[in-house]
Tab-separated table of C-alpha atoms in Angstrom:
chain	number	residue	atom	x	y	z
A	466	MET	CA	0.000	0.000	0.000
A	467	SER	CA	1.435	3.373	-1.033
A	468	PRO	CA	1.679	6.210	1.532
A	469	ILE	CA	-1.118	8.142	-0.193
A	470	ALA	CA	-3.373	5.091	-0.264
A	471	SER	CA	-2.577	4.445	3.401
A	472	TYR	CA	-3.583	7.966	4.383
A	473	ARG	CA	-6.787	7.736	2.363
A	474	ARG	CA	-7.722	4.441	3.972
A	475	LEU	CA	-6.871	5.697	7.440
A	476	PHE	CA	-8.981	8.841	7.169
A	477	SER	CA	-11.900	6.948	5.640
A	478	LEU	CA	-11.937	4.634	8.651
A	479	ALA	CA	-11.967	7.520	11.129
A	480	GLY	CA	-14.188	9.950	9.238
A	481	PRO	CA	-13.547	13.652	8.572
A	482	LEU	CA	-15.323	14.843	11.719
A	483	TYR	CA	-13.012	12.842	13.981
A	484	VAL	CA	-9.903	14.063	12.158
A	485	LEU	CA	-11.049	17.683	12.585
A	486	VAL	CA	-12.054	17.360	16.224
A	487	ALA	CA	-8.892	15.464	17.223
A	488	PHE	CA	-6.706	18.070	15.544
A	489	VAL	CA	-8.361	21.246	16.825
A	490	GLY	CA	-8.745	19.682	20.264
A	491	ARG	CA	-4.965	19.606	20.682
A	492	LEU	CA	-4.447	23.288	19.799
A	493	PRO	CA	-5.197	24.732	23.270
A	494	LEU	CA	-2.209	22.998	24.851
A	495	ALA	CA	0.097	24.344	22.137
A	496	MET	CA	-1.387	27.822	22.547
A	497	SER	CA	-1.331	27.857	26.332
A	498	GLN	CA	2.413	27.454	26.745
A	499	MET	CA	3.441	30.335	24.489
A	500	GLY	CA	0.450	32.376	25.642
A	501	THR	CA	1.417	31.945	29.291
A	502	LEU	CA	5.002	32.929	28.542
A	503	LEU	CA	3.931	36.124	26.765
A	504	LEU	CA	1.201	36.981	29.266
A	505	VAL	CA	3.289	36.614	32.422
A	506	SER	CA	6.438	38.118	30.912
A	507	GLY	CA	4.419	41.114	29.739
A	508	THR	CA	2.606	41.724	32.997
A	509	THR	CA	5.681	41.242	35.226
A	510	GLY	CA	8.572	42.366	33.002
A	511	SER	CA	10.554	39.192	33.759
A	512	TYR	CA	11.450	36.500	31.234
A	513	GLY	CA	12.445	34.239	34.094
A	514	LEU	CA	9.020	34.516	35.725
A	515	GLY	CA	7.297	34.059	32.380
A	516	GLY	CA	9.368	30.964	31.714
A	517	ALA	CA	8.626	29.667	35.201
A	518	ALA	CA	4.879	30.081	34.688
A	519	ALA	CA	4.951	28.417	31.268
A	520	GLY	CA	7.184	25.708	32.692
A	521	GLY	CA	4.850	25.226	35.628
A	522	LEU	CA	1.960	24.709	33.242
A	523	ALA	CA	3.964	22.164	31.262
A	524	VAL	CA	5.267	20.315	34.330
A	525	ALA	CA	1.820	20.029	35.874
A	526	ASN	CA	0.404	18.761	32.581
A	527	ALA	CA	3.223	16.235	32.328
A	528	VAL	CA	2.701	15.049	35.900
A	529	GLY	CA	-1.069	14.844	35.660
A	530	ALA	CA	-1.357	13.213	32.250
A	531	PRO	CA	-0.226	9.691	33.257
A	532	PHE	CA	-2.678	9.648	36.158
A	533	ALA	CA	-5.485	10.765	33.876
A	534	GLY	CA	-4.385	8.154	31.351
A	535	SER	CA	-4.387	5.459	34.002
A	536	LEU	CA	-7.898	6.478	35.013
A	537	ALA	CA	-8.967	6.356	31.363
A	538	ASP	CA	-7.587	2.810	31.242
A	539	ARG	CA	-10.108	1.824	33.875
A	540	ILE	CA	-13.208	3.868	33.069
A	541	GLY	CA	-12.631	5.010	29.481
A	542	GLN	CA	-11.513	8.211	27.775
A	543	ARG	CA	-14.933	9.846	27.573
A	544	PRO	CA	-15.549	10.877	31.206
A	545	VAL	CA	-11.896	11.694	31.839
A	546	VAL	CA	-11.417	13.945	28.801
A	547	LEU	CA	-14.800	15.590	29.309
A	548	VAL	CA	-13.996	16.659	32.869
A	549	GLN	CA	-10.483	17.747	31.907
A	550	SER	CA	-11.710	19.845	28.985
A	551	LEU	CA	-14.222	21.740	31.102
A	552	ALA	CA	-11.907	22.200	34.076
A	553	GLY	CA	-8.887	23.044	31.922
A	554	GLY	CA	-10.754	25.758	30.072
A	555	ALA	CA	-11.815	27.291	33.378
A	556	GLY	CA	-8.211	27.087	34.593
A	557	LEU	CA	-6.929	29.149	31.660
A	558	LEU	CA	-9.560	31.814	32.295
A	559	LEU	CA	-8.501	31.956	35.952
A	560	LEU	CA	-4.864	32.443	34.925
A	561	VAL	CA	-5.755	35.413	32.729
A	562	GLY	CA	-7.742	37.011	35.527
A	563	LEU	CA	-4.976	36.639	38.113
A	564	ALA	CA	-2.220	37.881	35.791
A	565	HIS	CA	-4.125	41.064	34.998
A	566	GLY	CA	-5.320	41.478	38.559
A	567	GLY	CA	-1.785	42.003	39.867
A	568	ALA	CA	-1.726	38.764	41.871
A	569	ALA	CA	1.469	37.658	43.588
A	570	SER	CA	4.021	35.906	41.381
A	571	GLY	CA	3.666	32.646	43.278
A	572	LEU	CA	-0.094	32.670	42.839
A	573	VAL	CA	0.203	33.333	39.094
A	574	ILE	CA	2.642	30.435	38.691
A	575	ALA	CA	0.372	28.205	40.784
A	576	SER	CA	-2.643	29.082	38.639
A	577	ALA	CA	-0.653	28.274	35.483
A	578	ALA	CA	0.283	24.925	36.994
A	579	LEU	CA	-3.352	24.260	37.906
A	580	ALA	CA	-4.452	24.959	34.346
A	581	GLY	CA	-1.791	22.603	33.025
A	582	LEU	CA	-2.760	19.881	35.475
A	583	LEU	CA	-6.375	19.994	34.317
A	584	MET	CA	-5.801	20.083	30.530
A	585	PRO	CA	-6.098	16.825	28.530
A	586	GLN	CA	-3.437	15.639	26.098
A	587	VAL	CA	-5.542	14.957	23.054
A	588	GLY	CA	-2.648	13.898	20.828
A	589	PRO	CA	-1.561	10.874	22.878
A	590	LEU	CA	-5.152	9.830	23.463
A	591	ALA	CA	-5.821	10.017	19.734
A	592	ARG	CA	-2.898	7.664	19.093
A	593	VAL	CA	-4.588	4.992	21.197
A	594	ARG	CA	-7.780	5.121	19.120
A	595	TRP	CA	-6.139	4.125	15.819
A	596	ARG	CA	-5.470	0.488	16.725
A	597	PRO	CA	-9.117	-0.401	17.410
A	598	LEU	CA	-10.118	1.667	14.365
A	599	THR	CA	-7.860	-0.474	12.154
A	600	ARG	CA	-8.433	-3.810	13.896
A	601	HIS	CA	-10.374	-5.319	10.962
A	602	GLN	CA	-7.802	-4.431	8.293
A	603	GLY	CA	-5.960	-7.743	8.454
A	604	SER	CA	-2.483	-7.714	6.941
A	605	GLN	CA	-2.803	-4.014	6.155
A	606	GLN	CA	-3.049	-3.027	9.833
A	607	PRO	CA	0.723	-2.796	10.527
A	608	ARG	CA	1.155	-0.444	7.572
A	609	LEU	CA	-1.881	1.576	8.608
A	610	MET	CA	-0.592	1.851	12.172
A	611	GLU	CA	2.758	3.153	10.942
A	612	THR	CA	0.887	5.672	8.808
A	613	ALA	CA	-1.258	6.622	11.800
A	614	PHE	CA	1.808	7.341	13.908
A	615	SER	CA	3.294	9.388	11.080
A	616	TYR	CA	0.081	11.373	10.805
A	617	GLU	CA	-0.195	11.910	14.558
A	618	GLY	CA	3.391	13.135	14.707
A	619	ALA	CA	2.712	15.546	11.859
A	620	ALA	CA	-0.576	16.614	13.462
A	621	ASP	CA	1.171	17.337	16.756
A	622	GLU	CA	3.726	19.441	14.951
A	623	ALA	CA	1.028	21.211	12.941
A	624	SER	CA	-0.701	22.079	16.191
A	625	PHE	CA	2.523	23.635	17.424
A	626	VAL	CA	2.656	25.613	14.201
A	627	MET	CA	-0.893	26.883	14.424
A	628	GLY	CA	-0.940	27.282	18.206
A	629	PRO	CA	1.974	29.739	18.499
A	630	ALA	CA	0.907	31.366	15.223
A	631	LEU	CA	-2.559	32.028	16.634
A	632	ILE	CA	-0.982	33.361	19.811
A	633	GLY	CA	1.265	35.650	17.774
A	634	VAL	CA	-1.537	36.971	15.596
A	635	LEU	CA	-3.887	37.527	18.520
A	636	ALA	CA	-1.111	39.138	20.566
A	637	VAL	CA	-0.498	41.614	17.739
A	638	LEU	CA	-4.172	42.290	17.030
A	639	ALA	CA	-5.318	42.260	20.652
A	640	SER	CA	-3.236	40.883	23.546
A	641	PRO	CA	-1.864	37.620	25.032
A	642	SER	CA	-4.868	37.652	27.354
A	643	VAL	CA	-7.276	37.451	24.427
A	644	ALA	CA	-5.165	34.653	22.965
A	645	LEU	CA	-5.465	32.561	26.131
A	646	VAL	CA	-9.218	33.197	26.280
A	647	VAL	CA	-9.490	31.855	22.718
A	648	ALA	CA	-7.480	28.796	23.789
A	649	ALA	CA	-9.911	28.245	26.655
A	650	VAL	CA	-12.915	28.464	24.323
A	651	LEU	CA	-11.362	25.973	21.893
A	652	LEU	CA	-10.706	23.556	24.741
A	653	LEU	CA	-14.226	23.856	26.058
A	654	GLY	CA	-15.675	23.196	22.601
A	655	PHE	CA	-13.405	20.790	20.752
A	656	GLY	CA	-12.033	19.056	23.835
A	657	THR	CA	-15.590	18.173	24.760
A	658	ALA	CA	-16.312	17.019	21.204
A	659	PHE	CA	-13.250	14.741	21.282
A	660	ALA	CA	-14.411	13.315	24.597
A	661	VAL	CA	-17.894	12.389	23.405
A	662	HIS	CA	-16.875	11.066	19.951
A	663	HIS	CA	-17.827	7.405	19.494
A	664	THR	CA	-14.179	6.330	19.083
A	665	ALA	CA	-13.644	6.985	22.799
A	666	ALA	CA	-16.005	4.135	23.660
A	667	LEU	CA	-14.406	1.996	20.947
A	668	THR	CA	-11.040	2.006	22.691
A	669	LEU	CA	-12.579	0.930	25.982
A	670	ALA	CA	-14.565	-1.876	24.371
A	671	HIS	CA	-11.553	-3.390	22.590
A	672	ARG	CA	-8.802	-2.962	25.134
A	673	PRO	CA	-6.817	-6.086	26.100
A	674	SER	CA	-6.699	-7.455	29.612
A	675	ALA	CA	-4.109	-5.830	31.850
A	676	GLU	CA	-3.458	-9.138	33.645
A	677	GLY	CA	-0.002	-10.448	32.950
A	678	ALA	CA	0.799	-7.356	30.931
A	679	GLY	CA	4.478	-7.435	31.817
A	680	ARG	CA	6.891	-4.657	32.652
A	681	LEU	CA	6.433	-1.193	31.268
A	682	VAL	CA	9.640	0.489	32.426
A	683	THR	CA	12.597	-1.321	30.878
A	684	ALA	CA	16.049	-0.094	29.860
A	685	THR	CA	14.752	0.432	26.341
A	686	PHE	CA	11.794	2.489	27.509
A	687	VAL	CA	14.019	4.616	29.748
A	688	VAL	CA	16.116	5.516	26.682
A	689	LEU	CA	12.938	6.545	24.862
A	690	LEU	CA	11.801	8.651	27.817
A	691	LEU	CA	15.152	10.446	27.865
A	692	ALA	CA	14.863	11.029	24.119
A	693	GLN	CA	11.507	12.740	24.582
A	694	LEU	CA	12.806	14.727	27.535
A	695	LEU	CA	15.548	16.185	25.334
A	696	ILE	CA	13.219	17.109	22.467
A	697	GLY	CA	11.059	18.868	25.042
A	698	VAL	CA	14.089	20.871	26.177
A	699	VAL	CA	14.610	21.871	22.537
A	700	PHE	CA	11.010	23.105	22.306
A	701	GLY	CA	11.123	25.080	25.533
A	702	SER	CA	14.494	26.712	24.955
A	703	VAL	CA	13.779	27.629	21.330
A	704	GLN	CA	10.486	29.206	22.365
A	705	THR	CA	12.150	31.230	25.115
A	706	GLY	CA	15.105	32.307	22.965
A	707	THR	CA	12.737	33.328	20.189
A	708	THR	CA	10.670	35.434	22.578
A	709	VAL	CA	13.764	37.210	23.887
A	710	LEU	CA	15.215	37.941	20.439
A	711	THR	CA	11.975	39.245	18.927
A	712	THR	CA	11.313	41.387	22.005
A	713	LEU	CA	14.778	42.954	21.814
A	714	ALA	CA	14.136	43.603	18.119
A	715	GLY	CA	10.996	45.515	19.060
A	716	GLN	CA	8.657	42.904	17.539
A	717	PRO	CA	7.470	40.721	20.449
A	718	GLY	CA	4.315	39.706	18.593
A	719	LEU	CA	6.445	37.829	16.061
A	720	ALA	CA	7.636	35.327	18.679
A	721	GLY	CA	4.743	32.960	18.044
A	722	LEU	CA	5.100	33.238	14.283
A	723	VAL	CA	8.836	32.554	14.378
A	724	HIS	CA	8.403	29.560	16.649
A	725	ALA	CA	5.619	28.302	14.412
A	726	THR	CA	8.078	27.952	11.540
A	727	LEU	CA	9.746	25.182	13.536
A	728	GLY	CA	6.746	23.030	12.722
A	729	ILE	CA	6.431	23.806	9.013
A	730	GLY	CA	9.304	21.611	7.910
A	731	SER	CA	8.456	19.210	10.694
A	732	VAL	CA	4.931	18.636	9.376
A	733	ILE	CA	6.214	17.998	5.855
A	734	ALA	CA	8.903	15.607	7.061
A	735	GLY	CA	6.479	13.892	9.438
A	736	LEU	CA	3.962	13.082	6.701
A	737	ALA	CA	6.809	11.729	4.559
A	738	VAL	CA	7.909	9.266	7.249
A	739	ALA	CA	5.126	6.888	6.151
A	740	GLY	CA	6.965	6.430	2.845
A	741	LEU	CA	10.338	5.450	4.308
A	742	PRO	CA	11.519	1.951	3.324
A	743	ALA	CA	11.538	-0.810	5.920
A	744	ARG	CA	15.291	-1.291	5.498
A	745	PHE	CA	15.755	2.168	7.048
A	746	THR	CA	15.107	0.842	10.538
A	747	VAL	CA	13.428	2.882	13.238
A	748	PRO	CA	16.492	2.991	15.553
A	749	SER	CA	18.525	4.275	12.595
A	750	ARG	CA	15.911	6.969	11.980
A	751	VAL	CA	16.263	8.111	15.586
A	752	LEU	CA	20.037	8.392	15.216
A	753	VAL	CA	19.860	10.310	11.930
A	754	ALA	CA	17.225	12.721	13.244
A	755	ALA	CA	19.086	13.256	16.529
A	756	THR	CA	22.274	14.051	14.627
A	757	GLY	CA	20.246	16.568	12.666
A	758	LEU	CA	19.125	18.185	15.927
A	759	ALA	CA	22.728	18.685	17.015
A	760	VAL	CA	23.956	19.999	13.665
A	761	LEU	CA	21.004	22.158	12.630
A	762	SER	CA	20.561	23.831	16.015
A	763	ALA	CA	24.164	25.120	16.091
A	764	PRO	CA	23.471	28.134	13.786
A	765	LEU	CA	21.134	29.509	16.474
A	766	LEU	CA	24.238	30.592	18.382
A	767	LEU	CA	25.151	32.909	15.499
A	768	THR	CA	21.652	34.269	14.969
A	769	ASP	CA	21.074	37.902	15.933
A	770	SER	CA	18.217	39.048	13.666
A	771	VAL	CA	14.600	38.044	13.241
A	772	PRO	CA	14.846	37.228	9.479
A	773	ARG	CA	17.815	34.928	10.080
A	774	LEU	CA	15.996	33.342	13.006
A	775	PHE	CA	13.047	32.506	10.744
A	776	LEU	CA	15.368	30.633	8.356
A	777	VAL	CA	17.358	28.730	10.986
A	778	VAL	CA	14.255	27.599	12.877
A	779	LEU	CA	12.550	26.535	9.630
A	780	VAL	CA	15.456	24.267	8.672
A	781	LEU	CA	15.738	22.832	12.170
A	782	GLY	CA	12.108	21.779	11.984
A	783	PHE	CA	12.769	19.158	9.308
A	784	VAL	CA	14.236	16.749	11.871
A	785	ILE	CA	11.715	17.292	14.689
A	786	ALA	CA	8.758	15.138	13.606
A	787	PRO	CA	10.854	12.236	12.218
A	788	TYR	CA	12.633	12.100	15.583
A	789	MET	CA	9.438	12.074	17.641
A	790	ILE	CA	7.539	9.721	15.332
A	791	SER	CA	10.360	7.195	15.491
A	792	VAL	CA	10.520	7.396	19.284
A	793	PHE	CA	6.758	6.860	19.626
A	794	MET	CA	6.862	3.949	17.180
A	795	LEU	CA	9.590	2.315	19.246
A	796	GLY	CA	7.549	3.016	22.350
A	797	GLU	CA	4.591	1.062	20.976
A	798	ARG	CA	6.796	-1.857	19.990
A	799	ALA	CA	8.898	-1.973	23.168
A	800	VAL	CA	6.067	-2.384	25.704
A	801	PRO	CA	3.420	-5.090	26.231
A	802	PRO	CA	0.252	-4.521	24.153
A	803	ALA	CA	-1.852	-3.958	27.272
A	804	ARG	CA	0.432	-1.105	28.356
A	805	ILE	CA	0.689	0.842	25.092
A	806	GLY	CA	-1.734	3.522	26.213
A	807	THR	CA	0.229	4.230	29.373
A	808	ALA	CA	3.454	4.256	27.379
A	809	MET	CA	2.129	6.893	24.977
A	810	THR	CA	1.029	9.083	27.875
A	811	LEU	CA	4.369	8.807	29.626
A	812	LEU	CA	6.313	9.648	26.483
A	813	ALA	CA	4.159	12.706	25.851
A	814	SER	CA	4.343	13.765	29.490
A	815	THR	CA	8.116	13.515	29.443
A	816	THR	CA	8.115	15.858	26.457
A	817	GLY	CA	6.168	18.362	28.547
A	818	LEU	CA	8.616	17.943	31.403
A	819	GLY	CA	11.474	18.625	28.997
A	820	TYR	CA	9.675	21.735	27.753
A	821	ALA	CA	9.394	22.954	31.318
A	822	ILE	CA	13.084	22.392	31.979
A	823	GLY	CA	14.096	24.020	28.707
A	824	SER	CA	11.775	26.984	29.179
A	825	ALA	CA	12.754	27.643	32.805
A	826	VAL	CA	16.508	27.175	32.356
A	827	ALA	CA	16.618	29.156	29.123
A	828	GLY	CA	14.577	31.932	30.744
A	829	ARG	CA	17.020	32.227	33.633
A	830	VAL	CA	20.031	32.186	31.329
A	831	ALA	CA	18.372	34.702	28.998
A	832	ASP	CA	17.921	37.164	31.869
A	833	VAL	CA	21.735	37.336	32.018
A	834	HIS	CA	23.003	36.377	28.554
A	835	GLY	CA	20.073	37.194	26.279
A	836	HIS	CA	18.852	35.040	23.414
A	837	THR	CA	22.267	33.470	22.774
A	838	GLY	CA	22.262	32.026	26.268
A	839	ALA	CA	18.800	30.565	25.720
A	840	PHE	CA	19.845	28.998	22.422
A	841	THR	CA	22.895	27.449	24.111
A	842	VAL	CA	20.403	25.293	26.005
A	843	THR	CA	18.893	24.228	22.655
A	844	VAL	CA	22.227	23.196	21.170
A	845	SER	CA	23.228	21.320	24.327
A	846	ALA	CA	19.995	19.321	24.201
A	847	GLY	CA	20.600	18.467	20.544
A	848	VAL	CA	24.100	17.173	21.266
A	849	LEU	CA	22.834	15.074	24.177
A	850	ALA	CA	20.066	13.637	21.975
A	851	MET	CA	22.663	12.589	19.395
A	852	LEU	CA	24.846	10.909	22.028
A	853	LEU	CA	21.829	9.139	23.531
A	854	ALA	CA	20.746	7.824	20.127
A	855	LEU	CA	24.299	6.684	19.331
A	856	PHE	CA	24.953	4.805	22.554
A	857	GLY	CA	21.370	3.600	22.935
A	858	ARG	CA	21.043	2.247	19.393
A	859	PRO	CA	22.252	-1.326	20.182
A	860	LEU	CA	19.732	-1.572	22.997
A	861	LEU	CA	16.894	-0.238	20.825
A	862	THR	CA	17.836	-2.545	17.962
A	863	ARG	CA	17.913	-5.661	20.143
A	864	ALA	CA	14.642	-4.802	21.863
A	865	THR	CA	12.702	-3.830	18.736
A	866	PRO	CA	10.805	-6.471	16.737
A	867	THR	CA	10.901	-6.382	12.966
A	868	ALA	CA	7.162	-5.687	12.795
A	869	PRO	CA	4.767	-3.605	14.861
A	870	ALA	CA	3.112	-5.058	17.914
A	871	PRO	CA	0.226	-7.518	17.504
A	872	ALA	CA	-3.106	-6.179	16.394
A	873	ALA	CA	-4.684	-6.243	19.867
A	874	ALA	CA	-6.037	-2.843	20.835
A	875	PRO	CA	-4.186	-0.931	23.563
A	876	SER	CA	-5.809	0.477	26.646
A	877	PRO	CA	-7.155	3.981	26.159
A	878	ALA	CA	-4.564	6.160	27.823
A	879	THR	CA	-1.758	7.888	26.130
A	880	ALA	CA	0.899	12.501	22.636
């Protein structure tokens, strides 16, 4: 089956409404991080505090997601995502009110963390739904699952193109506060729609038994968690460095638009992953993409203008989605079928934790050394990702089967 035919078949199985709802439903999380950074930095005058608030939101989301995923394993995605969507939207509105009300810094950071804790991770949960959706496709299911993971990786990246872009546009036309209110409205509407879609019940009905599921945390899975932690650091530090540079250039509203270019090449490359030949193994893809992170992030250290920043970030984006898609594919193959949902959630949560670390550390460094200091964090993360992929490749190769996991549906908790 060709990549185009695979995508057509995949989308016909899900239906256009599901594809739309699952995509828009993940935008609020992408918007909230940049929006929080701009909102708090603007109202307090401190990049460090803005980074801490955005990092707090990301950390809380990363910590809460596995627990929500575990609960969804037991009672299904529908009630869990529904409550999270409603509460998360309210949490964002509370954050806006406190930031503009002159609340204490600690209270603002706490409210950002609360909002993050309550928000659902639609991307990882959507990944879980594809296996039961493709369960009747026979020999075509492995190919369709690989295509699904390629699509989800590209969709995640597209959300982090549109999310910051929407923040940037709304910040220019109105304010970061308006941008976060829009994010809250989208979460209340499309998050709820994702929760009540019939595919949520489908995952619960076709999940495998958790008895005798086997170990989730192995040496292989730890390597994958570290890989996602490092890509999260890249996201957080690039976002912070971009905000600092555009602000110094007198164009703070461009921060979201510049950061959005990171996802343009990433979306294109992510969709193309479905067409890669089987002989180009997944562990090899991780190594190649990680090397790209180290090499292509280095020019950020020499970037001192907004036009040049646009170009460097655009090129860097071409290795982002292939890296993440390959890690998630290995994650599905390296854990027992009954634990795939939890694995997806943990991988995504670790990305959020990495974002928090990257955002907070880069913010502190930027207060002293400006955007170059923030981008030093990005380059360091890229180099570490390359070393991890190089030394972890034998372990990933030995632990990875030559075909995707059996066609049994995973439990409904995850990207």
